[in-house]
Amino acid sequence: MLRRHWQALILSVLLLLPAMPVFAQTRILGAPVLAALAPSHGMQWRFVWVHMLEAVGMLWVLAQRGAITGGAFATFLDSLPSSHARRRAVDIAVVLVASTPLFLPVLAAAVALAFLPQKATNYLFVLDLLLITLGWQLTALSRSARNAIPLVAANVVLVGALQTGDTIRPALLLIPLLLAAFAIAHKPVASTSWSGWPGARSRRVMGCMRANVVQNLSPVTRLQIGIVWDRAAGVFARYLVMGSVTASTCFLLGLWNFDTRAVPLTLISQAVIALIAATTYRDLRAAHLHAGQFMRSLPIAEAAQPRADMLTVAALALPFASVAPLLLAAHGVLPLWLAVALLCSGAPLLALLYFPQRYTPRQSVLLGTMLAAIWVAAVWPLFT
């Protein structure tokens, strides 16, 4: 997992500029964490913002749940006579390793706080936020809601402590620290699957509905739908990230009143959405390799599977990629046919992003970013 994340860390470090002061750069990189400490924000805003930061951490580990929990090796691990405390320690260590790219804003915020007053209080807040996020990640992986109660209470006290005076604030910030530590150390005995949940009748109804909907589809289409459905957590996490990119783009377009920056921003947004959606290629590839013997027994041409993967990724990205171009057409920035052409111009990029994910998965982040930058530079003169 560390080898998988080094590219993202290097790309983030490349954002550092030698000519910019260290304090300014750390404030930029640590902005997500430092925003909650800004005195201009109210309690409601901080409450929502803290939960959004923690939700990012939860979605980050849910997208890697198979790798973090051990996959098929977890069955063998359950048969070993190891204590709950030792397993919990292993879970914490693996989740921390898996979350290494998320530590960059936290480390940058810690450096930036060294230049600000009230260091003890601010560092307590950052430590509380880090431990609460870790608690939520472990709760999401164990699929048990028993530890959610102390974590919710910790969030309420954490946000409420920021509204109090400087004298009582450090003492209040110690309470979320203790609650988060309890949630992290305590491992509830719960099943790691959804089979124990009530609602067998509703599952049968949903199964009948899915069978009736997909019975007229081709076998390849049903196969792709089944793979996406089996990895619903990762797909949902990508949907949330693509939705955030789309919402941010629409917000900036409205803020800039659809001026000359609208089309370049839309192109960059299209490239980012393509990069996020292209990570689905890895899930599809892993599913095909896992069922390799079965796949080779099907009467499917060798070139049909990559084409089906590209169409699947394009279908997942289309709802988000089409928002900004259609918004430009609705406000008269581009004619409708040109907005459709801008949307369709992203298809070659999605097809090209298949090859780094297929042949060089360890370098896919770096190569994909380079391909996206080249695509933006190539289509920029055509629409601006």
Short mmCIF file of C-alpha atoms in Angstrom, two decimals:
data_model
loop_
_atom_site.label_atom_id
_atom_site.label_comp_id
_atom_site.label_asym_id
_atom_site.label_seq_id
_atom_site.Cartn_x
_atom_site.Cartn_y
_atom_site.Cartn_z
CA MET A 1 0.00 0.00 0.00
CA LEU A 2 2.92 2.32 0.64
CA ARG A 3 4.26 1.62 -2.84
CA ARG A 4 0.80 2.34 -4.21
CA HIS A 5 0.69 5.77 -2.53
CA TRP A 6 4.19 7.15 -3.19
CA GLN A 7 3.14 8.72 -6.48
CA ALA A 8 0.35 10.73 -4.86
CA LEU A 9 2.74 11.88 -2.15
CA ILE A 10 5.39 12.95 -4.68
CA LEU A 11 2.82 14.84 -6.77
CA SER A 12 1.67 16.63 -3.62
CA VAL A 13 5.23 17.54 -2.65
CA LEU A 14 5.80 18.92 -6.14
CA LEU A 15 3.20 21.56 -5.30
CA LEU A 16 5.77 23.15 -3.00
CA LEU A 17 7.39 26.25 -4.52
CA PRO A 18 10.94 27.21 -3.46
CA ALA A 19 10.16 30.91 -3.76
CA MET A 20 7.10 30.76 -1.46
CA PRO A 21 7.56 30.98 2.34
CA VAL A 22 7.12 27.78 4.30
CA PHE A 23 4.24 29.21 6.33
CA ALA A 24 2.27 30.17 3.21
CA GLN A 25 2.74 26.72 1.67
CA THR A 26 1.75 24.88 4.82
CA ARG A 27 -1.37 27.03 5.13
CA ILE A 28 -2.33 26.07 1.56
CA LEU A 29 -1.71 22.33 2.02
CA GLY A 30 -3.28 22.29 5.48
CA ALA A 31 -6.27 24.44 4.53
CA PRO A 32 -8.85 21.62 4.97
CA VAL A 33 -7.82 21.20 8.63
CA LEU A 34 -7.10 24.85 9.39
CA ALA A 35 -10.47 25.99 8.01
CA ALA A 36 -12.27 24.61 11.06
CA LEU A 37 -10.13 26.81 13.34
CA ALA A 38 -10.99 30.06 11.53
CA PRO A 39 -12.89 32.35 13.94
CA SER A 40 -15.17 33.59 11.14
CA HIS A 41 -17.04 30.26 10.95
CA GLY A 42 -19.95 29.39 13.19
CA MET A 43 -20.77 26.22 15.07
CA GLN A 44 -23.07 24.81 12.37
CA TRP A 45 -20.47 25.29 9.64
CA ARG A 46 -17.74 23.69 11.73
CA PHE A 47 -19.99 20.75 12.60
CA VAL A 48 -20.68 20.04 8.91
CA TRP A 49 -17.05 20.62 7.90
CA VAL A 50 -15.63 18.27 10.54
CA HIS A 51 -18.02 15.52 9.46
CA MET A 52 -17.08 16.05 5.81
CA LEU A 53 -13.39 15.61 6.63
CA GLU A 54 -14.15 12.44 8.56
CA ALA A 55 -16.35 11.17 5.71
CA VAL A 56 -13.40 11.53 3.32
CA GLY A 57 -11.35 9.28 5.59
CA MET A 58 -14.14 6.71 5.79
CA LEU A 59 -14.63 6.63 2.02
CA TRP A 60 -10.87 6.35 1.55
CA VAL A 61 -10.68 3.09 3.49
CA LEU A 62 -13.99 1.73 2.16
CA ALA A 63 -12.62 2.00 -1.37
CA GLN A 64 -9.69 -0.22 -0.24
CA ARG A 65 -11.64 -2.45 2.12
CA GLY A 66 -10.62 -5.70 0.42
CA ALA A 67 -6.92 -4.89 0.62
CA ILE A 68 -7.05 -3.50 4.16
CA THR A 69 -9.02 -6.36 5.70
CA GLY A 70 -6.83 -8.99 4.04
CA GLY A 71 -9.19 -10.30 1.38
CA ALA A 72 -9.22 -14.09 1.24
CA PHE A 73 -6.44 -14.21 3.86
CA ALA A 74 -8.91 -12.86 6.45
CA THR A 75 -10.58 -16.30 6.55
CA PHE A 76 -7.29 -17.90 7.58
CA LEU A 77 -6.65 -15.09 10.06
CA ASP A 78 -9.96 -15.80 11.80
CA SER A 79 -8.82 -19.36 12.47
CA LEU A 80 -5.68 -18.25 14.33
CA PRO A 81 -5.73 -18.11 18.17
CA SER A 82 -4.87 -14.42 18.31
CA SER A 83 -6.38 -12.04 20.85
CA HIS A 84 -8.79 -9.22 20.01
CA ALA A 85 -6.24 -6.68 21.23
CA ARG A 86 -3.59 -7.94 18.82
CA ARG A 87 -6.02 -7.96 15.89
CA ARG A 88 -7.12 -4.45 16.78
CA ALA A 89 -3.50 -3.30 16.84
CA VAL A 90 -2.96 -4.82 13.39
CA ASP A 91 -6.12 -3.13 12.08
CA ILE A 92 -4.96 0.24 13.39
CA ALA A 93 -1.48 -0.15 11.87
CA VAL A 94 -2.84 -1.18 8.45
CA VAL A 95 -5.42 1.62 8.38
CA LEU A 96 -2.71 4.16 9.24
CA VAL A 97 -0.53 2.84 6.43
CA ALA A 98 -3.45 2.92 4.01
CA SER A 99 -4.23 6.52 4.98
CA THR A 100 -0.73 7.92 4.41
CA PRO A 101 -1.80 10.34 1.61
CA LEU A 102 -4.39 11.82 3.96
CA PHE A 103 -1.68 12.74 6.47
CA LEU A 104 -0.23 15.46 4.22
CA PRO A 105 -2.86 18.13 5.14
CA VAL A 106 -2.56 17.12 8.81
CA LEU A 107 1.25 17.46 8.80
CA ALA A 108 1.03 20.76 6.91
CA ALA A 109 -1.52 22.06 9.42
CA ALA A 110 0.75 20.99 12.29
CA VAL A 111 3.64 22.97 10.79
CA ALA A 112 1.42 25.99 10.14
CA LEU A 113 0.11 25.95 13.73
CA ALA A 114 3.67 26.43 15.01
CA PHE A 115 3.50 30.01 13.67
CA LEU A 116 0.12 30.77 15.28
CA PRO A 117 -0.86 31.54 18.89
CA GLN A 118 -2.71 29.11 21.17
CA LYS A 119 -0.54 26.20 20.05
CA ALA A 120 -1.68 23.75 22.72
CA THR A 121 -5.38 24.21 21.95
CA ASN A 122 -4.90 24.01 18.20
CA TYR A 123 -2.73 20.91 18.40
CA LEU A 124 -5.32 19.25 20.63
CA PHE A 125 -7.97 19.95 18.00
CA VAL A 126 -5.84 18.43 15.22
CA LEU A 127 -5.07 15.37 17.35
CA ASP A 128 -8.76 14.96 18.24
CA LEU A 129 -9.78 15.20 14.60
CA LEU A 130 -7.14 12.66 13.58
CA LEU A 131 -8.14 10.12 16.24
CA ILE A 132 -11.88 10.54 15.62
CA THR A 133 -11.33 10.01 11.89
CA LEU A 134 -9.32 6.87 12.65
CA GLY A 135 -12.15 5.67 14.87
CA TRP A 136 -14.68 6.20 12.11
CA GLN A 137 -12.45 4.35 9.64
CA LEU A 138 -12.19 1.33 11.93
CA THR A 139 -15.93 1.44 12.55
CA ALA A 140 -16.63 1.49 8.81
CA LEU A 141 -14.31 -1.46 8.22
CA SER A 142 -15.79 -3.55 11.03
CA ARG A 143 -19.33 -2.64 9.89
CA SER A 144 -20.44 -2.27 13.48
CA ALA A 145 -22.30 0.76 14.79
CA ARG A 146 -21.45 0.15 18.46
CA ASN A 147 -18.50 2.53 18.41
CA ALA A 148 -20.46 5.23 16.60
CA ILE A 149 -22.02 6.53 19.84
CA PRO A 150 -18.75 7.68 21.50
CA LEU A 151 -17.53 9.08 18.17
CA VAL A 152 -20.69 11.14 17.68
CA ALA A 153 -20.37 12.44 21.23
CA ALA A 154 -16.70 13.26 20.57
CA ASN A 155 -17.66 15.29 17.50
CA VAL A 156 -20.28 17.26 19.42
CA VAL A 157 -17.84 18.08 22.23
CA LEU A 158 -15.06 18.87 19.73
CA VAL A 159 -17.12 21.43 17.83
CA GLY A 160 -18.66 22.82 21.00
CA ALA A 161 -15.23 23.31 22.58
CA LEU A 162 -14.24 25.66 19.76
CA GLN A 163 -17.08 27.99 20.75
CA THR A 164 -15.92 28.32 24.37
CA GLY A 165 -13.35 30.58 26.00
CA ASP A 166 -9.61 30.03 25.94
CA THR A 167 -9.43 28.95 29.58
CA ILE A 168 -11.87 26.04 29.45
CA ARG A 169 -11.22 24.99 25.84
CA PRO A 170 -8.13 22.78 26.50
CA ALA A 171 -9.97 20.82 29.19
CA LEU A 172 -12.97 20.26 26.90
CA LEU A 173 -10.73 19.13 24.03
CA LEU A 174 -9.39 16.34 26.22
CA ILE A 175 -12.85 14.73 26.33
CA PRO A 176 -13.00 13.93 22.57
CA LEU A 177 -9.46 12.60 22.87
CA LEU A 178 -10.51 10.07 25.51
CA LEU A 179 -13.71 9.11 23.66
CA ALA A 180 -11.84 8.57 20.39
CA ALA A 181 -9.14 6.54 22.15
CA PHE A 182 -11.84 4.31 23.67
CA ALA A 183 -13.51 3.79 20.27
CA ILE A 184 -10.15 2.93 18.69
CA ALA A 185 -9.05 0.52 21.41
CA HIS A 186 -12.44 -1.19 21.75
CA LYS A 187 -13.14 -3.77 19.06
CA PRO A 188 -16.79 -4.86 19.07
CA VAL A 189 -17.45 -8.49 18.27
CA ALA A 190 -19.53 -8.24 15.13
CA SER A 191 -19.85 -9.97 11.83
CA THR A 192 -17.92 -8.50 8.91
CA SER A 193 -20.71 -9.11 6.47
CA TRP A 194 -24.20 -7.79 5.94
CA SER A 195 -25.74 -11.24 6.20
CA GLY A 196 -26.85 -10.68 9.77
CA TRP A 197 -28.88 -7.60 8.98
CA PRO A 198 -32.66 -7.87 9.05
CA GLY A 199 -34.71 -7.48 5.93
CA ALA A 200 -34.51 -10.81 4.11
CA ARG A 201 -37.83 -10.10 2.41
CA SER A 202 -36.63 -6.76 1.08
CA ARG A 203 -33.47 -8.44 -0.26
CA ARG A 204 -35.59 -11.02 -2.09
CA VAL A 205 -37.73 -8.25 -3.59
CA MET A 206 -34.64 -6.35 -4.73
CA GLY A 207 -33.18 -9.54 -6.19
CA CYS A 208 -36.38 -10.17 -8.19
CA MET A 209 -36.39 -6.58 -9.42
CA ARG A 210 -32.76 -6.78 -10.53
CA ALA A 211 -33.42 -10.10 -12.28
CA ASN A 212 -36.38 -8.63 -14.19
CA VAL A 213 -34.46 -5.51 -15.19
CA VAL A 214 -31.28 -7.17 -16.45
CA GLN A 215 -32.77 -10.29 -18.04
CA ASN A 216 -32.99 -8.57 -21.46
CA LEU A 217 -29.42 -7.27 -21.35
CA SER A 218 -26.46 -8.91 -23.07
CA PRO A 219 -24.24 -11.26 -21.05
CA VAL A 220 -21.29 -8.83 -21.19
CA THR A 221 -23.48 -5.99 -19.90
CA ARG A 222 -24.80 -8.13 -17.06
CA LEU A 223 -21.26 -9.16 -16.21
CA GLN A 224 -20.09 -5.54 -16.01
CA ILE A 225 -23.10 -4.56 -13.90
CA GLY A 226 -22.40 -7.44 -11.54
CA ILE A 227 -18.76 -6.38 -11.07
CA VAL A 228 -19.76 -2.77 -10.38
CA TRP A 229 -22.47 -3.88 -7.95
CA ASP A 230 -20.06 -6.19 -6.13
CA ARG A 231 -17.71 -3.20 -5.60
CA ALA A 232 -20.46 -0.75 -4.72
CA ALA A 233 -18.52 0.84 -1.85
CA GLY A 234 -15.62 1.88 -4.08
CA VAL A 235 -17.95 3.07 -6.83
CA PHE A 236 -19.98 5.09 -4.34
CA ALA A 237 -16.79 6.70 -3.02
CA ARG A 238 -15.79 7.69 -6.56
CA TYR A 239 -19.29 9.05 -7.15
CA LEU A 240 -18.98 11.26 -4.10
CA VAL A 241 -15.57 12.58 -5.21
CA MET A 242 -16.78 13.21 -8.77
CA GLY A 243 -19.88 14.88 -7.37
CA SER A 244 -17.70 17.15 -5.23
CA VAL A 245 -15.62 18.11 -8.28
CA THR A 246 -18.78 18.82 -10.27
CA ALA A 247 -20.34 20.88 -7.47
CA SER A 248 -17.14 22.89 -7.02
CA THR A 249 -16.98 23.56 -10.75
CA CYS A 250 -20.58 24.75 -10.89
CA PHE A 251 -20.00 26.95 -7.84
CA LEU A 252 -16.96 28.61 -9.43
CA LEU A 253 -18.77 29.06 -12.75
CA GLY A 254 -21.57 30.89 -10.97
CA LEU A 255 -19.11 32.88 -8.85
CA TRP A 256 -17.20 33.99 -11.94
CA ASN A 257 -20.47 34.77 -13.76
CA PHE A 258 -19.48 32.46 -16.66
CA ASP A 259 -16.69 34.74 -17.89
CA THR A 260 -13.67 33.75 -20.04
CA ARG A 261 -12.46 31.34 -17.34
CA ALA A 262 -15.54 29.13 -17.67
CA VAL A 263 -14.40 26.94 -20.57
CA PRO A 264 -10.84 26.32 -19.28
CA LEU A 265 -12.24 25.43 -15.85
CA THR A 266 -14.68 23.01 -17.49
CA LEU A 267 -11.85 21.32 -19.39
CA ILE A 268 -9.83 20.87 -16.20
CA SER A 269 -12.91 19.53 -14.42
CA GLN A 270 -13.49 17.02 -17.22
CA ALA A 271 -9.90 15.80 -16.89
CA VAL A 272 -10.20 15.39 -13.11
CA ILE A 273 -13.47 13.47 -13.44
CA ALA A 274 -11.86 11.20 -16.03
CA LEU A 275 -8.92 10.51 -13.70
CA ILE A 276 -11.26 9.60 -10.85
CA ALA A 277 -13.48 7.38 -13.01
CA ALA A 278 -10.45 5.65 -14.56
CA THR A 279 -9.58 4.06 -11.22
CA THR A 280 -12.55 1.74 -11.87
CA TYR A 281 -10.42 0.02 -14.51
CA ARG A 282 -8.39 -1.52 -11.70
CA ASP A 283 -11.46 -3.05 -10.07
CA LEU A 284 -12.69 -4.40 -13.39
CA ARG A 285 -9.26 -5.83 -14.19
CA ALA A 286 -9.01 -7.50 -10.77
CA ALA A 287 -12.45 -9.08 -11.22
CA HIS A 288 -11.53 -10.42 -14.67
CA LEU A 289 -8.29 -11.93 -13.34
CA HIS A 290 -10.09 -13.48 -10.37
CA ALA A 291 -12.51 -15.23 -12.75
CA GLY A 292 -9.90 -15.82 -15.46
CA GLN A 293 -10.77 -19.43 -16.23
CA PHE A 294 -14.47 -18.64 -16.42
CA MET A 295 -13.84 -15.60 -18.62
CA ARG A 296 -11.74 -17.63 -21.05
CA SER A 297 -14.55 -20.18 -21.36
CA LEU A 298 -17.02 -17.55 -22.58
CA PRO A 299 -17.47 -16.93 -26.34
CA ILE A 300 -16.14 -13.36 -26.03
CA ALA A 301 -13.48 -11.89 -28.30
CA GLU A 302 -10.26 -10.78 -26.63
CA ALA A 303 -10.76 -7.17 -27.69
CA ALA A 304 -14.36 -7.11 -26.45
CA GLN A 305 -13.47 -7.00 -22.77
CA PRO A 306 -11.33 -3.80 -22.88
CA ARG A 307 -14.06 -2.17 -24.96
CA ALA A 308 -16.68 -3.19 -22.41
CA ASP A 309 -14.51 -1.81 -19.58
CA MET A 310 -14.11 1.52 -21.38
CA LEU A 311 -17.86 1.78 -21.95
CA THR A 312 -18.51 0.92 -18.30
CA VAL A 313 -16.17 3.66 -17.05
CA ALA A 314 -17.64 6.13 -19.54
CA ALA A 315 -21.16 5.33 -18.30
CA LEU A 316 -20.08 5.92 -14.69
CA ALA A 317 -18.45 9.27 -15.52
CA LEU A 318 -21.09 10.57 -17.95
CA PRO A 319 -23.61 11.94 -15.38
CA PHE A 320 -20.92 14.13 -13.80
CA ALA A 321 -18.99 15.02 -16.95
CA SER A 322 -22.12 16.29 -18.70
CA VAL A 323 -23.17 18.81 -16.02
CA ALA A 324 -20.65 21.59 -16.68
CA PRO A 325 -20.86 21.53 -20.54
CA LEU A 326 -24.66 21.59 -20.43
CA LEU A 327 -24.50 24.43 -17.92
CA LEU A 328 -22.30 26.40 -20.32
CA ALA A 329 -24.79 25.77 -23.11
CA ALA A 330 -27.72 26.84 -20.91
CA HIS A 331 -26.03 30.19 -20.13
CA GLY A 332 -25.04 30.85 -23.73
CA VAL A 333 -21.29 30.49 -23.22
CA LEU A 334 -21.12 27.74 -25.84
CA PRO A 335 -23.63 26.59 -28.46
CA LEU A 336 -25.21 23.25 -27.74
CA TRP A 337 -23.31 21.38 -30.45
CA LEU A 338 -19.99 22.73 -29.18
CA ALA A 339 -20.88 21.76 -25.60
CA VAL A 340 -21.67 18.23 -26.80
CA ALA A 341 -18.36 18.18 -28.68
CA LEU A 342 -16.56 19.25 -25.51
CA LEU A 343 -18.23 16.41 -23.63
CA CYS A 344 -17.40 13.85 -26.31
CA SER A 345 -13.78 15.01 -26.47
CA GLY A 346 -13.23 13.36 -23.11
CA ALA A 347 -13.87 9.89 -24.58
CA PRO A 348 -10.32 9.54 -26.02
CA LEU A 349 -8.90 10.49 -22.62
CA LEU A 350 -10.93 7.79 -20.86
CA ALA A 351 -9.76 5.26 -23.44
CA LEU A 352 -6.10 6.26 -23.02
CA LEU A 353 -6.33 6.07 -19.23
CA TYR A 354 -7.14 2.37 -19.60
CA PHE A 355 -3.56 1.52 -20.59
CA PRO A 356 -1.75 2.85 -17.46
CA GLN A 357 -4.29 1.08 -15.25
CA ARG A 358 -3.91 -2.11 -17.30
CA TYR A 359 -0.17 -2.36 -17.91
CA THR A 360 1.53 -0.13 -15.30
CA PRO A 361 -0.82 0.04 -12.30
CA ARG A 362 1.91 1.18 -9.91
CA GLN A 363 2.69 4.19 -12.12
CA SER A 364 -0.93 4.83 -13.10
CA VAL A 365 -1.30 7.96 -10.96
CA LEU A 366 1.70 9.68 -12.50
CA LEU A 367 1.06 8.53 -16.07
CA GLY A 368 -2.66 9.30 -15.81
CA THR A 369 -1.96 12.82 -14.59
CA MET A 370 0.45 13.36 -17.47
CA LEU A 371 -2.12 12.10 -19.99
CA ALA A 372 -4.80 14.37 -18.50
CA ALA A 373 -2.48 17.39 -18.70
CA ILE A 374 -1.62 16.59 -22.33
CA TRP A 375 -5.32 16.22 -23.15
CA VAL A 376 -6.17 19.58 -21.59
CA ALA A 377 -3.34 21.26 -23.51
CA ALA A 378 -4.47 19.61 -26.78
CA VAL A 379 -8.17 20.48 -26.61
CA TRP A 380 -7.70 23.91 -25.00
CA PRO A 381 -7.26 25.78 -28.34
CA LEU A 382 -10.29 24.05 -29.83
CA PHE A 383 -12.82 25.47 -27.34
CA THR A 384 -11.23 28.70 -26.09
#
